Amino acid sequence: MDITVSIISHGHGAELGRLLADLSVLREPGLRRVIVTLNLPDPGLQVSMRQRTWPFDLQWIDNARPLGFGANHNRAFEHDQRQGPSVLFAVLNPDLRLRANPFAALTTALQADARAGLAYPVQRDAAGRLQDHERRLPTPARLLARYLLRRKHEVGEGETPDWVNAAFLLLRREAYAEVGGFDERYHMYCEDVDLCLRLRGGGWRLARADAAVVEHAARRGS
């Protein structure tokens, strides 16, 4: 199953360079295209990256003005469609590190369940601590508990989350297209909540791939 990866850089030049290097080292046979959206101008970065040889087709989208998270990934999805689309569409944050290849396990999870609309990896920080990337439906009570009680890890072992964060998602093109991608009325935050809920409402499931582990230090300042 061939894969297109979408990454947004909003001044993330150094992090983007490391992630692209990680993707290059993986030599994942299914990874055929990487689309990088420069949400802010960074001509020096683009020139330096174009001077390198990559094992995948690296393409660029230069925004005339910054767009929201969901809008950027939707534009990348449309760009991939025009170029000859992959079967799978991956959304990756630029601040990820890939110490091992997560795609094989993620693809296997999708192949094992025809109604899995997306597969997601386990997220850990640089020290190996599990991140709280699996969540329940946000309610005032749950949000208050997170803030006041510092309650993390809402989903217990073996339980199914209502949604997962969009730091790393591997989606079936069919599922993404069926729900219309991200809702662009969400500019930043909650796009992933909404996407997962609409997928599940459309009869698609979220598949966790335990053998796929990525490094992501979630920023919780907001």
Short mmCIF file of C-alpha atoms in Angstrom, two decimals:
data_model
loop_
_atom_site.label_atom_id
_atom_site.label_comp_id
_atom_site.label_asym_id
_atom_site.label_seq_id
_atom_site.Cartn_x
_atom_site.Cartn_y
_atom_site.Cartn_z
CA MET A 1 0.00 0.00 0.00
CA ASP A 2 1.65 3.21 -1.15
CA ILE A 3 1.81 6.21 1.17
CA THR A 4 1.88 9.99 0.83
CA VAL A 5 3.02 11.97 3.87
CA SER A 6 1.86 15.54 4.58
CA ILE A 7 3.94 17.78 6.88
CA ILE A 8 3.33 21.45 7.72
CA SER A 9 6.23 23.73 8.61
CA HIS A 10 5.35 26.95 10.41
CA GLY A 11 8.92 28.05 11.01
CA HIS A 12 9.93 24.47 11.96
CA GLY A 13 12.99 24.33 9.70
CA ALA A 14 15.35 22.46 12.03
CA GLU A 15 12.69 19.99 13.19
CA LEU A 16 11.51 19.44 9.65
CA GLY A 17 15.05 18.66 8.52
CA ARG A 18 15.43 16.02 11.23
CA LEU A 19 12.09 14.41 10.41
CA LEU A 20 12.84 14.27 6.69
CA ALA A 21 16.20 12.68 7.51
CA ASP A 22 14.41 10.10 9.69
CA LEU A 23 11.98 9.32 6.87
CA SER A 24 14.89 8.97 4.47
CA VAL A 25 16.77 6.55 6.71
CA LEU A 26 13.69 4.33 7.12
CA ARG A 27 13.78 3.36 3.45
CA GLU A 28 10.10 2.49 3.72
CA PRO A 29 9.18 0.90 0.36
CA GLY A 30 5.59 2.14 0.51
CA LEU A 31 6.54 5.79 1.05
CA ARG A 32 6.37 7.31 -2.41
CA ARG A 33 5.71 11.00 -1.79
CA VAL A 34 6.27 13.61 0.94
CA ILE A 35 4.47 16.94 0.64
CA VAL A 36 5.85 19.77 2.78
CA THR A 37 3.69 22.85 3.20
CA LEU A 38 5.62 26.00 4.11
CA ASN A 39 3.03 27.95 6.06
CA LEU A 40 5.61 30.71 6.50
CA PRO A 41 8.22 31.62 3.84
CA ASP A 42 11.53 29.79 4.27
CA PRO A 43 13.36 29.97 0.92
CA GLY A 44 16.72 28.97 2.39
CA LEU A 45 15.29 25.76 3.79
CA GLN A 46 13.66 24.83 0.51
CA VAL A 47 16.86 25.41 -1.47
CA SER A 48 18.97 23.32 0.91
CA MET A 49 16.46 20.48 0.87
CA ARG A 50 16.22 20.49 -2.91
CA GLN A 51 19.97 20.02 -3.19
CA ARG A 52 19.68 16.62 -1.53
CA THR A 53 18.63 13.31 -3.04
CA TRP A 54 15.66 11.67 -1.34
CA PRO A 55 14.33 8.11 -1.61
CA PHE A 56 10.83 9.56 -2.06
CA ASP A 57 9.29 12.30 -4.19
CA LEU A 58 9.65 15.47 -2.08
CA GLN A 59 7.21 18.20 -3.13
CA TRP A 60 6.58 21.67 -1.76
CA ILE A 61 3.56 23.91 -1.27
CA ASP A 62 4.39 27.56 -0.59
CA ASN A 63 1.52 29.43 1.03
CA ALA A 64 0.95 33.04 0.06
CA ARG A 65 -0.56 33.46 3.51
CA PRO A 66 -0.70 31.15 6.54
CA LEU A 67 -3.59 28.70 6.69
CA GLY A 68 -4.92 26.59 9.54
CA PHE A 69 -3.79 23.06 10.38
CA GLY A 70 -6.71 21.31 8.74
CA ALA A 71 -6.78 23.56 5.68
CA ASN A 72 -3.10 22.86 4.99
CA HIS A 73 -3.49 19.09 5.18
CA ASN A 74 -6.61 19.26 3.01
CA ARG A 75 -4.64 21.21 0.38
CA ALA A 76 -1.88 18.60 0.51
CA PHE A 77 -4.48 15.85 0.07
CA GLU A 78 -5.86 17.64 -3.00
CA HIS A 79 -2.33 18.19 -4.34
CA ASP A 80 -1.61 14.47 -3.97
CA GLN A 81 -4.83 13.67 -5.81
CA ARG A 82 -3.72 15.78 -8.78
CA GLN A 83 -0.27 14.16 -8.81
CA GLY A 84 -1.64 10.63 -8.82
CA PRO A 85 -2.78 9.70 -5.32
CA SER A 86 -1.42 7.12 -2.91
CA VAL A 87 -3.74 4.62 -1.25
CA LEU A 88 -2.80 5.94 2.20
CA PHE A 89 -2.41 9.53 3.38
CA ALA A 90 -0.32 10.27 6.47
CA VAL A 91 -0.48 13.41 8.60
CA LEU A 92 2.76 14.03 10.53
CA ASN A 93 3.84 16.81 12.87
CA PRO A 94 7.30 18.24 12.11
CA ASP A 95 8.45 17.73 15.73
CA LEU A 96 8.23 13.93 15.51
CA ARG A 97 11.28 11.68 15.60
CA LEU A 98 11.15 8.23 14.03
CA ARG A 99 13.70 5.94 15.69
CA ALA A 100 12.26 2.89 13.93
CA ASN A 101 9.92 2.34 11.00
CA PRO A 102 6.28 2.69 12.16
CA PHE A 103 4.66 2.29 8.74
CA ALA A 104 4.78 -1.50 8.45
CA ALA A 105 2.81 -2.03 11.66
CA LEU A 106 0.38 0.78 10.82
CA THR A 107 -0.27 -0.62 7.36
CA THR A 108 -0.79 -4.08 8.83
CA ALA A 109 -3.36 -2.67 11.26
CA LEU A 110 -5.32 -1.17 8.37
CA GLN A 111 -5.10 -4.36 6.32
CA ALA A 112 -6.40 -6.39 9.26
CA ASP A 113 -9.61 -4.34 9.51
CA ALA A 114 -11.37 -3.20 6.34
CA ARG A 115 -13.33 -0.63 8.34
CA ALA A 116 -10.31 0.93 10.03
CA GLY A 117 -10.28 4.45 8.63
CA LEU A 118 -7.05 5.42 10.31
CA ALA A 119 -4.20 3.76 12.17
CA TYR A 120 -2.09 5.49 14.76
CA PRO A 121 1.15 4.67 16.59
CA VAL A 122 2.05 4.75 20.27
CA GLN A 123 3.57 8.12 21.16
CA ARG A 124 6.38 8.41 23.71
CA ASP A 125 8.64 11.29 24.66
CA ALA A 126 12.44 11.22 24.44
CA ALA A 127 12.63 9.57 27.88
CA GLY A 128 10.27 6.80 26.82
CA ARG A 129 7.27 8.07 28.78
CA LEU A 130 3.87 7.32 27.25
CA GLN A 131 2.12 10.43 25.93
CA ASP A 132 -1.59 11.01 26.43
CA HIS A 133 -2.42 10.92 22.73
CA GLU A 134 -5.57 8.81 23.19
CA ARG A 135 -8.51 10.74 24.59
CA ARG A 136 -12.17 10.67 25.52
CA LEU A 137 -14.77 13.00 24.06
CA PRO A 138 -14.07 16.45 25.55
CA THR A 139 -16.68 17.56 28.06
CA PRO A 140 -16.56 20.45 30.54
CA ALA A 141 -16.07 17.98 33.40
CA ARG A 142 -13.20 16.16 31.68
CA LEU A 143 -11.49 19.37 30.66
CA LEU A 144 -11.80 20.70 34.21
CA ALA A 145 -10.34 17.47 35.60
CA ARG A 146 -7.39 17.71 33.21
CA TYR A 147 -6.73 21.28 34.27
CA LEU A 148 -7.33 21.08 38.02
CA LEU A 149 -6.33 17.49 38.76
CA ARG A 150 -3.66 17.23 36.06
CA ARG A 151 -5.44 14.07 35.02
CA LYS A 152 -3.75 12.44 32.03
CA HIS A 153 -4.18 9.15 30.18
CA GLU A 154 -7.95 9.18 30.01
CA VAL A 155 -8.08 5.88 28.11
CA GLY A 156 -7.24 2.72 30.04
CA GLU A 157 -5.34 -0.31 28.79
CA GLY A 158 -7.38 -2.17 26.17
CA GLU A 159 -10.02 0.58 25.93
CA THR A 160 -10.94 2.32 22.69
CA PRO A 161 -10.39 6.10 22.55
CA ASP A 162 -12.98 8.50 21.18
CA TRP A 163 -10.21 10.36 19.36
CA VAL A 164 -6.43 10.51 19.00
CA ASN A 165 -4.24 13.51 18.39
CA ALA A 166 -3.10 14.27 14.86
CA ALA A 167 0.65 14.27 15.47
CA PHE A 168 0.78 11.04 13.44
CA LEU A 169 -2.19 9.57 11.60
CA LEU A 170 -2.16 7.08 8.71
CA LEU A 171 -5.49 7.32 6.91
CA ARG A 172 -7.18 5.44 4.13
CA ARG A 173 -7.66 7.87 1.26
CA GLU A 174 -11.21 6.55 0.90
CA ALA A 175 -12.06 7.36 4.52
CA TYR A 176 -10.47 10.82 4.45
CA ALA A 177 -12.31 11.72 1.24
CA GLU A 178 -15.61 10.29 2.47
CA VAL A 179 -15.74 12.60 5.50
CA GLY A 180 -14.33 15.58 3.59
CA GLY A 181 -11.00 15.70 5.40
CA PHE A 182 -10.47 18.14 8.23
CA ASP A 183 -13.17 20.70 8.98
CA GLU A 184 -11.46 23.99 8.12
CA ARG A 185 -13.67 25.96 10.48
CA TYR A 186 -11.27 24.71 13.18
CA HIS A 187 -8.15 26.81 12.65
CA MET A 188 -5.93 25.26 15.31
CA TYR A 189 -6.87 22.64 17.92
CA CYS A 190 -9.84 20.25 17.91
CA GLU A 191 -9.51 19.43 14.20
CA ASP A 192 -8.35 15.97 15.22
CA VAL A 193 -11.21 15.55 17.70
CA ASP A 194 -13.71 16.43 14.99
CA LEU A 195 -12.06 14.26 12.31
CA CYS A 196 -12.01 11.17 14.52
CA LEU A 197 -15.62 11.65 15.62
CA ARG A 198 -16.81 12.08 12.03
CA LEU A 199 -14.88 8.99 10.93
CA ARG A 200 -16.43 6.95 13.72
CA GLY A 201 -19.87 8.39 12.95
CA GLY A 202 -19.40 7.22 9.37
CA GLY A 203 -18.71 3.66 10.45
CA TRP A 204 -14.91 3.81 10.36
CA ARG A 205 -12.76 2.60 13.25
CA LEU A 206 -9.53 3.91 14.80
CA ALA A 207 -6.83 1.23 14.83
CA ARG A 208 -3.95 1.38 17.30
CA ALA A 209 -0.72 -0.28 16.13
CA ASP A 210 1.15 -1.24 19.31
CA ALA A 211 4.27 -2.22 17.37
CA ALA A 212 4.53 1.28 15.88
CA VAL A 213 6.22 3.71 18.28
CA VAL A 214 7.16 7.32 17.54
CA GLU A 215 8.82 9.99 19.64
CA HIS A 216 6.75 13.10 20.24
CA ALA A 217 7.22 15.61 23.02
CA ALA A 218 3.75 17.13 23.24
CA ARG A 219 3.67 20.85 23.93
CA ARG A 220 1.03 21.57 26.53
CA GLY A 221 1.40 25.33 26.93
CA SER A 222 -2.10 25.87 25.59
#
